[in-house]
Each structure stands twice: as C-alpha cells, then as structure tokens.
XYZ file of C-alpha atoms in Angstrom:
759
model
C -54.049 131.741 -51.749
C -52.134 128.755 -54.069
C -53.960 127.512 -57.229
C -56.088 124.869 -56.359
C -54.774 123.424 -59.924
C -50.821 123.561 -59.309
C -51.351 123.113 -55.810
C -53.299 119.415 -56.861
C -50.565 118.591 -59.058
C -48.322 119.414 -56.227
C -49.676 116.174 -54.620
C -49.787 114.683 -57.818
C -47.082 111.570 -57.399
C -48.936 110.692 -53.624
C -52.352 110.497 -55.422
C -54.704 109.464 -52.150
C -55.828 105.503 -52.012
C -59.371 104.017 -51.997
C -60.704 104.316 -48.685
C -61.239 100.898 -47.129
C -61.721 99.233 -44.286
C -59.282 99.914 -41.446
C -57.248 96.938 -40.925
C -54.792 95.825 -37.372
C -51.024 96.851 -38.369
C -48.141 94.439 -37.736
C -45.081 93.573 -38.021
C -43.408 92.108 -40.802
C -42.680 88.446 -39.707
C -41.384 87.080 -42.678
C -37.404 86.091 -42.316
C -34.844 88.764 -42.352
C -31.339 89.382 -42.334
C -28.804 88.855 -40.072
C -25.605 90.239 -39.928
C -23.502 88.661 -37.722
C -23.876 84.943 -36.884
C -23.813 83.951 -33.415
C -23.966 79.613 -33.310
C -22.616 78.805 -36.311
C -18.900 79.550 -38.532
C -20.467 81.369 -41.880
C -21.605 79.537 -45.261
C -20.890 77.907 -47.180
C -18.098 76.910 -44.119
C -15.471 75.745 -46.639
C -13.537 78.733 -46.029
C -13.913 77.063 -42.235
C -13.271 73.941 -42.905
C -10.107 74.138 -44.692
C -9.011 75.939 -41.503
C -9.487 79.972 -42.290
C -11.997 80.677 -39.266
C -12.242 84.107 -39.039
C -13.186 85.417 -35.728
C -14.300 82.472 -33.698
C -17.740 83.318 -31.927
C -17.899 81.551 -28.048
C -21.155 81.023 -28.857
C -20.748 78.621 -31.364
C -21.866 74.957 -31.115
C -19.317 73.113 -29.448
C -19.096 71.007 -32.554
C -17.644 73.887 -34.780
C -15.280 75.157 -31.505
C -13.516 71.730 -31.159
C -13.280 71.541 -34.975
C -11.652 75.551 -34.871
C -9.583 73.757 -31.871
C -7.854 70.369 -33.589
C -7.488 73.192 -36.325
C -5.755 76.305 -34.977
C -3.531 72.644 -32.499
C -2.112 72.082 -36.381
C -4.666 68.410 -36.355
C -4.910 68.472 -40.599
C -8.120 67.541 -42.123
C -8.395 65.852 -44.767
C -10.094 66.842 -48.226
C -12.001 64.581 -47.954
C -12.748 64.980 -44.337
C -13.264 68.794 -45.560
C -16.384 67.700 -48.069
C -18.293 65.465 -44.925
C -18.389 68.798 -42.517
C -19.921 71.242 -45.222
C -22.279 69.301 -46.430
C -22.691 68.261 -42.665
C -22.941 71.679 -41.149
C -24.798 72.326 -44.053
C -27.786 70.219 -43.167
C -27.454 71.210 -39.223
C -27.916 74.255 -40.635
C -31.736 74.194 -42.349
C -32.414 78.147 -41.593
C -29.433 79.164 -44.478
C -31.504 77.216 -47.736
C -35.145 77.444 -46.515
C -37.108 73.824 -46.910
C -34.421 72.631 -49.692
C -33.019 69.815 -48.124
C -30.258 67.682 -49.480
C -31.257 65.382 -50.192
C -33.911 67.557 -53.176
C -30.068 69.028 -53.710
C -29.305 65.741 -55.430
C -31.844 64.360 -56.223
C -31.768 67.017 -59.104
C -27.711 65.890 -60.293
C -29.181 62.381 -60.694
C -32.638 64.011 -63.082
C -29.778 65.679 -64.908
C -27.171 62.423 -65.557
C -29.905 60.815 -66.132
C -31.941 62.763 -68.859
C -28.703 63.418 -69.655
C -27.477 59.807 -70.917
C -31.359 58.418 -71.684
C -33.146 61.825 -72.668
C -35.435 60.139 -74.875
C -36.996 57.721 -71.409
C -39.724 58.993 -69.299
C -39.285 60.647 -66.584
C -40.523 58.775 -63.430
C -41.688 60.391 -60.124
C -39.166 59.570 -56.840
C -40.285 58.637 -53.650
C -37.932 60.316 -51.483
C -39.789 59.724 -47.954
C -40.753 56.380 -46.274
C -43.833 56.187 -43.724
C -43.054 53.825 -40.887
C -45.636 53.945 -39.160
C -47.191 56.407 -37.538
C -44.183 58.261 -39.028
C -42.274 59.577 -41.726
C -38.792 58.725 -42.811
C -35.743 60.109 -45.029
C -36.003 56.823 -47.114
C -33.286 57.362 -49.341
C -30.792 59.797 -49.225
C -28.855 62.511 -50.854
C -25.317 60.401 -51.179
C -27.645 57.023 -53.038
C -28.914 60.520 -55.437
C -25.143 61.185 -56.125
C -23.907 57.678 -55.892
C -26.339 57.063 -59.444
C -24.768 60.107 -61.567
C -21.709 59.568 -61.167
C -22.769 55.623 -62.389
C -24.615 57.246 -64.764
C -22.126 59.250 -66.397
C -19.867 56.318 -66.173
C -21.957 53.582 -67.890
C -23.028 55.646 -70.562
C -19.257 55.947 -71.786
C -17.924 52.016 -70.916
C -21.435 51.585 -72.673
C -21.166 53.289 -75.895
C -22.356 51.093 -78.258
C -24.897 49.488 -76.210
C -27.995 51.881 -76.131
C -29.711 49.374 -74.770
C -28.227 47.939 -71.740
C -27.427 51.687 -70.564
C -31.686 52.278 -70.751
C -32.223 48.259 -68.722
C -30.149 50.143 -66.217
C -31.641 53.443 -65.914
C -35.385 51.832 -65.472
C -33.779 49.517 -62.533
C -32.645 53.144 -61.829
C -36.356 54.216 -61.858
C -37.404 51.263 -59.731
C -35.039 52.242 -56.877
C -35.877 55.457 -56.503
C -39.253 54.851 -57.056
C -41.538 51.809 -55.496
C -39.624 48.938 -57.590
C -38.958 45.583 -55.078
C -37.689 44.389 -58.265
C -36.008 45.008 -61.556
C -37.408 44.274 -64.487
C -37.109 41.171 -66.502
C -34.646 41.606 -69.556
C -36.181 41.497 -73.872
C -35.578 37.873 -74.819
C -32.206 37.442 -76.571
C -30.605 40.521 -75.194
C -28.079 39.181 -72.458
C -26.885 36.557 -75.257
C -25.620 39.656 -77.196
C -23.558 41.114 -74.572
C -19.749 40.419 -73.986
C -18.259 38.408 -71.520
C -17.767 41.488 -69.583
C -20.717 43.649 -70.541
C -22.674 40.608 -69.100
C -20.242 40.790 -65.504
C -20.670 44.938 -65.304
C -24.367 43.640 -66.255
C -25.031 41.519 -63.727
C -22.981 43.346 -60.861
C -25.602 46.079 -61.907
C -28.252 44.742 -60.962
C -27.474 42.388 -58.089
C -26.605 45.879 -56.217
C -30.179 47.680 -57.966
C -31.705 44.242 -56.036
C -29.904 44.440 -53.160
C -31.322 48.291 -52.689
C -34.144 47.500 -53.858
C -34.743 45.599 -51.199
C -33.991 47.602 -47.816
C -35.725 50.691 -49.665
C -38.584 48.218 -49.535
C -38.027 47.015 -45.636
C -36.736 43.690 -46.743
C -33.775 44.191 -44.090
C -32.951 40.276 -43.883
C -33.260 40.131 -47.730
C -30.878 43.181 -48.124
C -28.482 41.645 -45.902
C -28.600 38.856 -47.152
C -27.936 40.500 -50.778
C -25.116 43.148 -49.262
C -22.850 40.199 -48.082
C -23.189 38.056 -51.145
C -21.837 40.828 -53.610
C -19.129 41.621 -50.710
C -17.630 38.190 -51.754
C -18.187 38.724 -55.455
C -14.763 39.598 -56.553
C -15.642 40.700 -60.298
C -18.133 43.291 -58.190
C -17.242 47.045 -57.695
C -19.432 47.216 -54.862
C -18.239 44.547 -53.020
C -16.063 47.390 -50.384
C -19.352 49.294 -50.635
C -21.546 46.448 -50.089
C -19.509 45.244 -46.578
C -20.458 48.566 -45.176
C -25.137 48.651 -46.845
C -24.910 45.580 -44.382
C -24.341 47.427 -41.136
C -26.301 50.618 -42.936
C -29.646 47.691 -43.738
C -29.170 46.058 -39.852
C -29.238 50.229 -39.009
C -31.888 50.910 -40.435
C -33.886 47.838 -38.750
C -33.054 48.689 -35.529
C -33.955 51.878 -36.345
C -37.308 50.706 -37.544
C -38.553 49.172 -34.587
C -37.559 51.918 -32.072
C -41.114 54.064 -30.673
C -41.808 56.667 -33.749
C -42.934 58.915 -30.948
C -44.552 60.092 -27.604
C -47.362 57.632 -26.799
C -46.449 55.827 -29.553
C -45.528 51.679 -28.690
C -42.354 50.585 -30.516
C -42.859 48.374 -33.216
C -41.250 45.175 -31.927
C -40.196 44.769 -28.421
C -37.525 45.761 -26.308
C -35.220 41.945 -26.677
C -35.590 42.080 -30.727
C -34.373 45.932 -30.586
C -31.390 44.586 -28.408
C -30.525 41.712 -30.709
C -30.561 43.606 -33.498
C -28.427 47.134 -32.226
C -26.671 44.432 -31.452
C -26.423 42.702 -34.744
C -25.536 46.031 -36.264
C -23.043 46.902 -34.415
C -21.337 43.420 -34.808
C -21.401 44.541 -38.647
C -20.191 47.466 -38.258
C -17.270 46.968 -35.815
C -16.447 44.208 -38.708
C -15.982 46.796 -41.261
C -13.798 48.580 -39.010
C -11.298 46.096 -38.309
C -10.848 45.084 -41.757
C -7.211 47.716 -42.472
C -8.723 46.641 -46.363
C -12.026 48.055 -46.083
C -10.530 51.660 -44.545
C -12.984 53.489 -48.386
C -15.303 52.183 -45.618
C -14.422 53.366 -42.229
C -15.709 56.782 -42.166
C -18.960 56.101 -42.872
C -18.877 53.511 -40.352
C -17.611 54.745 -37.452
C -20.673 57.577 -38.173
C -23.095 53.863 -37.884
C -21.546 52.792 -34.720
C -21.819 56.561 -33.226
C -25.372 56.172 -33.993
C -25.192 52.852 -31.959
C -23.913 54.142 -29.389
C -26.169 57.150 -28.544
C -28.727 54.713 -28.325
C -27.093 51.940 -25.733
C -24.090 54.333 -23.646
C -24.635 57.766 -24.076
C -22.873 58.721 -21.170
C -19.625 56.998 -22.387
C -19.683 57.469 -25.180
C -20.144 61.233 -25.124
C -16.321 61.034 -23.471
C -15.041 59.326 -26.389
C -15.989 61.771 -28.205
C -13.730 64.215 -27.300
C -10.691 62.043 -27.790
C -12.725 60.715 -31.215
C -12.266 63.806 -32.988
C -8.558 64.392 -32.712
C -7.701 61.709 -34.785
C -6.270 62.169 -37.840
C -8.130 60.736 -41.477
C -11.350 59.613 -39.606
C -13.386 60.583 -43.173
C -17.048 61.067 -42.734
C -16.598 59.623 -39.354
C -15.140 63.232 -38.171
C -18.347 65.334 -39.469
C -21.014 63.156 -37.138
C -18.983 62.689 -34.092
C -18.033 66.732 -33.179
C -22.125 67.017 -34.187
C -22.019 64.466 -30.886
C -19.234 67.114 -28.733
C -21.018 69.067 -25.695
C -19.922 69.336 -22.010
C -23.963 70.437 -21.526
C -25.600 68.984 -18.644
C -26.691 65.098 -19.062
C -29.978 64.355 -20.297
C -30.704 64.047 -16.277
C -29.604 67.424 -16.338
C -26.509 66.131 -13.961
C -23.476 67.386 -14.701
C -21.267 65.924 -17.707
C -17.255 64.438 -16.070
C -15.050 63.114 -18.074
C -12.568 61.199 -15.990
C -9.703 59.774 -17.102
C -9.339 61.425 -20.838
C -6.246 61.759 -22.336
C -4.149 64.833 -21.986
C -4.656 66.547 -25.397
C -9.145 65.394 -25.090
C -9.099 66.859 -21.491
C -7.450 70.121 -22.853
C -10.052 69.842 -25.238
C -12.953 69.366 -23.822
C -11.464 71.941 -20.557
C -11.780 74.752 -23.124
C -14.998 74.148 -24.683
C -16.026 74.418 -21.001
C -14.304 77.759 -20.339
C -15.243 79.052 -23.875
C -19.407 78.880 -22.885
C -19.702 80.390 -20.241
C -20.967 83.932 -21.463
C -18.608 86.332 -20.833
C -19.525 90.309 -18.661
C -20.973 92.780 -19.931
C -19.539 96.085 -21.386
C -20.768 97.740 -18.077
C -18.557 98.617 -15.088
C -19.324 96.035 -13.701
C -17.281 93.542 -11.519
C -16.098 90.893 -13.094
C -18.340 87.394 -11.832
C -16.435 84.635 -11.079
C -17.505 82.359 -14.180
C -16.326 84.313 -16.226
C -12.965 85.175 -13.882
C -12.171 82.096 -13.523
C -12.785 81.562 -17.611
C -10.219 83.756 -17.611
C -7.392 83.581 -15.086
C -7.041 79.716 -15.985
C -7.069 80.906 -20.077
C -4.035 82.681 -19.072
C -2.133 80.568 -16.985
C -3.236 77.565 -19.898
C -1.655 79.568 -22.075
C 2.135 80.176 -20.373
C 2.177 76.852 -19.252
C 1.033 74.640 -22.457
C 1.709 77.652 -25.704
C -1.516 76.078 -26.685
C -3.254 79.061 -29.026
C -6.698 78.802 -28.321
C -5.431 79.151 -24.873
C -5.113 82.384 -25.664
C -8.470 82.816 -28.401
C -10.133 81.872 -25.202
C -7.970 84.702 -22.418
C -8.440 87.911 -25.304
C -12.026 87.490 -26.198
C -12.452 86.258 -21.710
C -10.027 89.714 -20.601
C -11.792 92.962 -19.831
C -9.643 95.710 -21.522
C -8.174 97.312 -18.338
C -6.502 94.095 -16.701
C -3.660 93.713 -16.346
C -2.002 91.085 -18.272
C -4.164 92.376 -21.246
C -0.190 94.426 -22.642
C 1.869 90.948 -22.605
C -0.972 89.152 -24.204
C -2.282 91.665 -26.168
C 2.092 91.539 -27.089
C 1.511 87.311 -27.511
C -1.538 87.723 -30.101
C 0.845 90.211 -32.132
C 3.342 87.824 -32.972
C 0.711 85.457 -34.829
C -0.115 85.766 -38.491
C -2.851 86.892 -39.243
C -3.752 83.927 -42.086
C -2.917 81.241 -39.395
C -6.082 79.851 -37.960
C -6.300 81.650 -34.099
C -4.821 84.492 -36.169
C -7.743 87.013 -37.305
C -9.454 86.534 -34.334
C -6.736 87.291 -32.169
C -6.164 89.896 -34.768
C -9.728 92.107 -34.130
C -10.302 90.762 -30.312
C -6.599 93.037 -30.855
C -7.502 96.466 -32.092
C -10.932 95.730 -30.006
C -9.185 96.383 -26.905
C -6.801 98.838 -27.814
C -9.307 100.613 -28.933
C -11.491 100.437 -24.919
C -8.232 101.170 -23.603
C -7.777 103.978 -25.791
C -4.866 103.779 -27.424
C -6.175 104.351 -30.305
C -3.116 104.405 -33.157
C -1.891 101.667 -32.073
C -5.483 100.302 -32.851
C -5.108 101.391 -36.467
C -1.910 100.428 -36.822
C -3.099 96.521 -35.669
C -6.857 96.623 -38.274
C -4.349 98.029 -41.156
C -2.627 95.168 -40.788
C -5.104 93.369 -41.654
C -5.454 92.662 -45.888
C -8.778 92.948 -46.817
C -8.351 90.261 -49.100
C -8.920 87.795 -46.197
C -12.415 88.347 -45.090
C -14.023 88.825 -48.600
C -15.854 85.774 -48.063
C -16.741 85.997 -43.957
C -19.607 88.720 -43.448
C -20.085 88.287 -40.191
C -15.431 88.880 -40.041
C -16.023 91.602 -42.329
C -18.571 93.128 -40.374
C -16.356 93.343 -37.136
C -13.874 94.489 -39.037
C -16.005 97.209 -40.439
C -16.945 97.890 -36.970
C -14.055 98.755 -36.047
C -12.930 100.814 -38.521
C -15.673 102.361 -38.335
C -15.062 104.134 -34.657
C -11.472 104.132 -34.979
C -11.435 106.467 -38.534
C -9.336 109.181 -39.319
C -11.863 111.006 -42.102
C -15.843 110.689 -42.308
C -15.376 109.245 -45.771
C -13.145 106.845 -43.985
C -16.016 105.658 -40.983
C -19.250 106.263 -43.929
C -17.658 103.979 -46.056
C -17.825 101.316 -43.237
C -21.488 102.583 -41.671
C -23.007 99.446 -43.652
C -22.595 96.403 -42.486
C -22.591 92.961 -45.450
C -25.568 90.712 -45.089
C -24.586 87.144 -43.785
C -27.686 85.469 -44.898
C -30.966 85.788 -45.213
C -33.588 82.681 -44.754
C -36.137 83.677 -47.219
C -33.500 83.109 -49.924
C -32.301 79.662 -50.660
C -28.855 78.449 -52.319
C -28.038 81.560 -52.710
C -23.429 81.914 -51.873
C -23.805 86.270 -51.008
C -20.673 86.223 -50.048
C -18.578 85.581 -52.252
C -20.797 88.523 -54.359
C -18.757 91.294 -54.322
C -19.316 94.316 -51.306
C -21.180 96.853 -54.115
C -23.112 94.056 -55.943
C -24.181 92.585 -52.332
C -26.266 92.600 -50.078
C -26.400 95.685 -47.411
C -28.408 97.116 -44.230
C -27.875 98.097 -40.613
C -28.208 95.850 -37.901
C -30.526 97.567 -35.469
C -27.235 98.245 -33.095
C -26.460 99.913 -36.020
C -28.733 101.847 -37.094
C -29.855 102.974 -33.676
C -25.728 104.564 -33.514
C -25.733 106.296 -36.373
C -28.970 107.989 -35.400
C -27.708 109.404 -32.684
C -24.264 110.021 -33.675
C -24.701 111.385 -36.840
C -25.591 115.099 -38.365
C -28.239 114.944 -41.325
C -25.450 116.591 -44.036
C -23.141 113.310 -43.041
C -25.757 111.019 -43.677
C -26.357 112.703 -47.216
C -22.928 112.745 -47.521
C -22.481 108.897 -46.754
C -25.333 108.501 -50.163
C -23.596 109.757 -51.895
C -20.380 107.880 -51.579
C -19.653 104.194 -53.365
C -19.216 101.268 -52.230
C -23.175 101.379 -50.802
C -25.302 98.499 -52.639
C -28.005 100.095 -54.734
C -31.211 99.025 -52.165
C -29.902 100.296 -48.679
C -28.820 103.581 -51.092
C -32.713 103.858 -51.910
C -33.493 103.326 -48.865
C -30.791 106.024 -47.524
C -31.730 108.087 -49.799
C -35.497 108.338 -49.003
C -34.439 108.782 -45.106
C -32.457 111.574 -45.059
C -34.469 113.804 -47.696
C -37.626 112.298 -44.653
C -35.528 113.443 -42.055
C -34.464 116.702 -42.966
C -38.407 117.827 -42.993
C -39.218 116.661 -39.960
C -36.069 118.200 -37.832
C -36.436 120.770 -40.295
C -32.934 120.869 -42.105
C -33.896 123.599 -44.579
C -30.507 123.467 -46.776
C -29.920 119.303 -47.063
C -33.797 118.860 -47.208
C -32.927 120.766 -49.951
C -29.797 119.000 -52.025
C -31.212 115.414 -51.453
C -34.146 117.089 -52.992
C -32.308 117.746 -56.069
C -30.839 114.960 -55.632
C -33.710 112.585 -55.132
C -34.926 114.187 -58.223
C -32.717 113.512 -60.560
C -33.370 108.997 -58.868
C -36.440 109.060 -58.659
C -38.533 110.498 -62.162
C -42.419 109.117 -60.572
C -41.360 111.994 -57.278
C -39.510 114.658 -60.018
C -41.817 116.998 -60.311
C -42.304 117.004 -56.607
C -39.558 117.299 -55.293
C -37.669 120.571 -57.530
C -40.910 122.338 -56.704
C -40.594 121.737 -52.838
C -36.771 123.442 -53.866
C -38.907 126.285 -55.606
C -40.923 127.246 -52.629
C -39.655 130.843 -51.055
C -39.955 130.077 -47.691
C -38.801 127.477 -45.135
C -42.068 127.323 -43.769
C -43.661 126.238 -47.160
C -40.548 123.955 -47.981
C -41.149 122.533 -45.269
C -44.687 121.556 -45.080
C -44.718 121.026 -48.742
C -41.653 117.878 -47.637
C -44.025 116.637 -45.157
C -47.159 116.710 -47.583
C -45.063 114.735 -49.680
C -44.275 112.748 -46.976
C -47.343 111.635 -46.245
C -48.426 110.022 -49.111
C -45.141 108.142 -48.707
C -45.704 105.471 -46.320
C -42.849 103.489 -48.063
C -40.206 105.938 -46.276
C -39.005 106.868 -43.471
C -37.088 109.512 -41.443
C -35.544 106.450 -39.577
C -32.734 104.905 -40.395
C -34.440 101.197 -40.232
C -33.074 98.136 -39.702
C -32.922 95.111 -41.366
C -34.768 94.027 -44.411
C -37.102 96.602 -45.600
C -39.515 97.335 -48.309
C -37.992 100.029 -49.506
C -34.813 98.470 -49.523
C -35.999 97.611 -53.374
C -35.131 99.360 -56.933
C -37.049 98.231 -58.993
C -38.836 101.420 -60.271
C -42.083 100.348 -60.798
C -41.968 100.533 -56.454
C -45.149 102.129 -55.374
C -43.947 104.337 -52.323
C -47.779 105.598 -52.325
C -49.058 102.221 -51.256
C -49.391 101.378 -47.833
C -49.087 97.378 -47.130
C -51.067 95.258 -43.763
C -48.271 93.483 -41.639
C -45.072 95.618 -43.539
C -43.848 99.182 -42.514
C -46.120 101.686 -43.049
C -44.177 105.699 -41.762
C -42.395 105.226 -39.104
C -42.504 104.170 -35.330
C -41.337 106.084 -31.865
C -39.761 102.992 -29.516
C -39.304 103.578 -26.147
C -38.021 106.545 -24.370
C -35.406 104.321 -22.844
C -33.983 104.007 -26.764
C -33.076 108.100 -26.647
C -29.703 106.675 -24.374
C -26.925 104.539 -25.002
C -26.710 101.362 -23.877
C -23.961 100.706 -21.916
C -21.312 99.274 -23.528
C -21.846 101.534 -27.108
C -18.706 103.794 -28.036
C -19.168 106.804 -27.176
C -19.323 109.832 -30.745
C -17.092 109.160 -33.704
C -13.471 110.879 -33.163
C -13.935 112.322 -36.670
C -16.844 114.246 -35.102
C -16.244 117.716 -34.474
C -17.882 119.206 -31.599
C -20.219 121.258 -33.299
C -21.124 118.255 -35.719
C -21.535 116.079 -31.982
C -23.949 118.988 -30.978
C -25.769 118.667 -34.326
C -25.956 115.225 -33.726
C -27.248 115.442 -30.282
C -30.046 117.774 -31.360
C -31.404 116.192 -34.772
C -31.458 112.703 -32.893
C -33.365 114.298 -29.815
C -36.128 116.520 -32.663
C -36.418 112.789 -34.087
C -37.602 111.314 -30.795
C -39.638 114.821 -29.806
C -41.617 113.973 -33.638
C -42.588 110.678 -31.738
C -44.175 107.885 -34.845
C -45.136 109.541 -38.483
C -48.807 109.255 -37.294
C -48.352 111.296 -34.772
C -46.394 113.916 -36.372
C -48.116 114.414 -40.143
C -51.545 115.053 -37.005
C -49.689 117.741 -35.211
C -48.510 118.965 -38.846
C -51.842 119.035 -40.775
C -53.464 120.362 -37.306
C -51.205 123.171 -37.236
C -51.379 123.882 -40.645
C -54.486 123.102 -41.163
C -55.280 125.945 -38.297
C -52.895 128.501 -39.620
C -54.107 128.283 -43.491
C -57.709 127.011 -43.045
C -58.759 128.623 -46.594
C -55.276 126.170 -48.305
C -56.269 123.623 -50.265
C -53.823 121.808 -49.482
C -54.603 121.356 -45.281
C -57.614 118.882 -46.369
C -55.672 116.874 -47.691
C -52.891 116.909 -45.111
C -56.084 116.274 -42.816
C -56.606 113.092 -44.888
C -53.143 111.550 -45.179
C -52.622 112.194 -41.770
C -55.739 110.173 -41.049
C -55.038 107.638 -43.070
C -51.364 107.191 -41.758
C -53.306 106.209 -39.223
C -54.576 103.011 -40.611
C -51.222 100.283 -41.383
C -49.060 103.279 -38.829
C -47.465 102.520 -36.085
C -51.351 103.814 -33.528
C -54.174 103.120 -34.522
C -57.272 105.248 -32.942
C -54.465 107.935 -31.408
C -55.163 111.471 -30.157
C -53.385 112.694 -32.542
C -55.156 111.254 -35.631
C -58.318 111.674 -33.598
C -58.257 115.854 -33.715
C -56.912 115.500 -36.970
C -60.382 113.291 -38.394
C -62.942 116.062 -35.879
C -60.672 118.901 -37.576
C -61.309 117.104 -41.672
C -65.227 116.861 -41.177
C -65.210 119.912 -39.053
C -64.134 122.274 -41.329
C -64.046 120.242 -44.625
C -66.745 118.255 -44.062
C -68.356 118.325 -48.066
C -65.023 118.387 -50.456
C -63.676 115.258 -51.605
C -61.167 114.180 -48.359
C -63.560 113.936 -45.425
C -65.608 111.744 -48.244
C -63.151 109.798 -48.745
C -62.326 109.879 -44.578
C -65.542 108.594 -43.087
C -64.197 107.134 -39.896
C -60.741 107.294 -37.952
C -59.233 104.742 -38.353
C-alpha cells in the first residue's frame, strides 16, 4: 500500500472543492464563435465593397448577392458608394457589434472633437432617443454627430483667434444634441467685435443649428421653413444640404403619423398621413430633378425608397432590380440593395417583374436561381429545383459568357455531371484575383477532389495566393478545409486542421480578420471537431499541438485534450509524452504530471492520470467545438473548478455520432492503413467510455474493488460522484453506484462526509 502522504501529494493540484448543494447543469448560453458566415460576407466588409468578393455563398442575403452580380458584371462603384455600403452593412449585421450602435460610435467622435476644441467646457449629456407616443425612435443619427465633429475642427482653425466664438458654437451644438429648441443669445457687445466674414459664418452656423433644433424638437413645419430659407442663402455653406434636409424633415413628419405598433392607433388620420408623404415625395423629387444638387442625390434616393416602400411596394420592388445596376447613385445604392428580394410578397404571392430591361431581368433570374438550396452530397438524384438552377446556369453561361452564370453553374454542379470538365476549364481561365476568381477557384478545387482528380485539385489549390484571403476568414477556412483533405503530409494536414474564428458576438468592434494567424482566435466547428476526433490518431493529435501556427488559447485546450484522450483510450506512449510536455507548460500541475510518468506500471499510470482528470472539470477528452472554457491562456485559470452553465468534463453524444455524416470526406489521404485503424479503434474506445461522469464512476468503482486499501480509492469515488454535480448527467446509475460504494466501504472518511448525497 502506498504511503498516504505521498498519495495526497499526488492529488494536490485537484484539491477537493467544498461540498455545495447541487445545481442544475446546463449549457453555456453565451454567444459563441462562428467559423463560417452564411448570410453575409466577412467583416469588416471593406474588401467585399471594393470588389474582393472572396467565396460567394448561395445563402447570402440577396442584397449582397446583387452587389456581387453588379461587381462581377464590371459595373464600377465609387469610393463614396463603398463607404456608405460598409456603413449600412455594418448596421444591418448588429451581431458583430453586440449592441454597439453606429450612432453611439459617431457620438464618441463628436465628444472627442468637442473636447479637443474646447477642453475646458463642461461635458453635456447627449439625447439619442426621442419619444413618439408609445414608441421610441432614433432622434439623432450618426451622420449628424460626424458632421458636427468635422465642423468643430474646421471652425477651430478658422476661429483660432476667436475662442469665445467657438465656445458659443459648441454650446449651441450641445443644445442641438440635448433637448434645446432655440440657440442661446450672445453676450452683449459680442457680435459687434467680429469681422464681416466672421459675422456671416456665425450667422450661417446659428441658422443651421436653429433649424436642426426645430427638427429634433418636432417642430417640423418651422424646421422645413428654416431649412428652405437656408437653401436660398448664397452665403451659407449649407445651402445645398438644406434642400435635402427640407425633404428629410417632411419625411420624418410623415413617419411620425404612422401607428406606433400593433394595437396602437395612428397619431393623425389617413388623409393627413397621405398628404404628408406626398409632400415629402415632392420635396425629394425636387432634389433629384436638379443637377446642381447632385451631391445630395444619393441620400435623397434613400428617402425616396422609404416613401415608395410605403405606398407602392410591388412596383418599387421591381424598380430596384434596375436601380441597383446604375452607376454613381451614391449612398442610395446601399439602401436600394437592402430592398432587393425575389422572395414572396407580404401576402405570400410570388413576385414577378414583367417588363424589366434585359440586364435587370437577368439579375432577377440569377437571384431566384441562386436562392434555390442545392442538393445534399448524399448521392440522391438532383431534385427539380437544383436541377433547374444548374441547367439554366449552364445554358446562360454558354449564351452570354456572363461570369455570374459560371459561378452559379459551378456552385450548383454535382461532381459527376458531364458538363463539369468544360466548366472547370472555363473557370481556370478566370484570374483568381478577379471578383469571381476566388469562388471559381475554391469550387474548382472542391469538385476536382470529389471527382478523384487529386493532383489537379492540389495544383489548382496551390495557385491561390495566401495573401488574397488574409482578411477574409470564411474564405480562408474553406481553403484550409481543402488543404486538410488534399495534404501530402501530416504536417501539412495538421497545419490546416484548426479554423479561424470569423466573429464572436460577445466582442464588439474587434477586427479579428486583420490579425496574424498565430495570434488570431482559432477553434473548431462541430463538424471539424467530429472529423478530427474520428480520423486522426492520438499520436498525430499530439504532433498537431506541437506545431507552430496555433493560437495560444487553442494550443492549451488541445494539449489537455490529447492528454485526457490518451488516458481514456489507454495510449501509454502518448500519455507519458504529453504529460511531460504539459509539465513544462502547466507549472501548477507539474508535480502530478511527472508523478504519473514515474509510475512503474501501465495500470498505475492510467489510474493516476484518470484520477487527476477527475479533479480537473475544465479538461475534456474530446475535441470541444466553439468557444470552450479551457481555450484560455490565463496562468491563473482554475482547472479544478466546476462551473454552472459551462462544460465540465465531457458529454457523450448519441450513437448516430459514431457514423460519418453523408458527404463527409473519408480518411485523410496521408493516413496509412495502420493509422486509420488506430484512429478508428481509439474513436470507438472514446465513445464506449461514455461521458466523463460514467467513465469516472466506472474507473473509481473498478479501482476501489480491486484496491480497497488504497487511500486513493475513496478520493476517486468522491471525485466521480462530484463530477455528476454539474457534468453531463445527474443521478446517473454509475454515479449512484460510486456513491453507494463510497459510503458503504469508506463511510467514516472525510471523502464520504464531503459527499452527503449523490448529485
């Protein structure tokens, strides 16, 4: 029998947690990472807006697909249009920013500029939201804050010798962004000291601020008149903008008459509302009809979209297919793309747009066919919808040579289709840096691999420069998938096994795509974790952990997973090797890990390793997908703590998990028959072991029965029972047996006293 002092020293890292009344276990409901985006391009959207489309997905929202069509067809987009596109798309995908609104960000830019130009002025509260009956609305939009910040810096330069003048302007702007409805009066004698030029600029600014206050205070008629007066002033720098703001004021007035929501009546009668919208459209059309007002045509078209969606949605919906293909529409392009849809109307009726011009009709048909879900890769015959998409795309490509049709043809193709060789040859002629190039290159690699043309697939994959995807994590991950399955060596395969995190909802304004691969967040999707677990033997997983290129957080998670897996499946060689590696990386566990290596027999090493695992709820023997609690590089991370609503140990999925899903690639080509057999055997052993609760309970019971006098036996039983507290399965049969044996054979020990009941 081992010396009790030595035994207790062995388990020092996993000091027993105080007994706590059992909590219900459950998943971590926090937002997790994504490794692919399906409905929109990768952020920060600048690349997509600039024409670097990456791999286009058929599941994108149709506004993004329409922009991809426009870009592939060579319709140019100005820098100003791209800026508005990026801003609009960012607002349309709020999960990227975890509730951080564009107006809040813009207001910070204003606050920074305000502090810069008048640092001594006391901070004033900003009023973002306004009340309209039963509802709230965005009172001030981001463009107003950004315009004010720019103006503040310009006036600081112009009025450098007039600090009092600048202070007056800032105080009035505080009124605009607060709840003021009229500018403050100047100090006596203040104006008389100004030059004529200063007086004129001051008056123009006060007039603009006064009109803005009227707008934000809801005095719409007075605000419209004030902006109209500014538009007629030759000396005002706001004369062009003011014409647009007349229309914007009239539209806000019309919108305020609409019902606040279901069950709430409109604030004005229907005739008045119609008259207000009509007046707003007249003001918008006045702007659009004047070539001298071209700089505000884009935002005016955005206002027109709001009006037309309200009163003629069917007609406007069809018009948009032509409008989004026009050149130089400014900020209107983003809002018009957002309205693009070939889906059914509100009443469920199918949308048809007869009479469209040829190019718009082509876009409409392409979007309709792109939205048809493709067949799965289960070998079933292609359904009528996917078949129509493929056949039509091939025919249109042959007739028009328009690249979007080649893209759709390849995306919709089955690898065994007779048309595929010709399509692959056509795709190879498109430069990979062309707008459609990355989609065609990636899909070509995939189809060649599925056809068994591995050498051709590798050659096509090697021709894709890595620099093209450094800021497009979704595309990068798709290429990593192909490199994994086409690798010529284990080193190459494992270097592409991990996936880049595309985004995680809990981290606002963090641009992960701009980070270097070795520092960018990495992880595993559920599909990737499942594949690697079942097809890569433990010794290769250990090699993977040692390779450069993994993020530190993922490396730590995988290091423990390899150790735990070796302990569960009984892989002695890799257990000892990984224990030595972990002893260098985890100083808190160094003594325990080295003690395991020093045990004289396999039986002793496996039991000590498993006993250690029982005390480390943060460790899992399975490759955990998503955002895992152990993907953390903090030295103070407590591996012994079991947590409510987080993973503790590991779970056992259903028996269906043992089989590869239809369409999953088979074993890695680099895996020898022996390695494939090892991976299969280890995978089976891991699944037979079951969840950590069941596994620990069985290990503890077997050891206690075989070694009843070993002081580690009651410790193991205690930890097995405790693992059921927040692990997968409470009051499981295995845990109950461990609990009974602990109290039957070791009822007077401290371990039994710490466990008065089974969880």
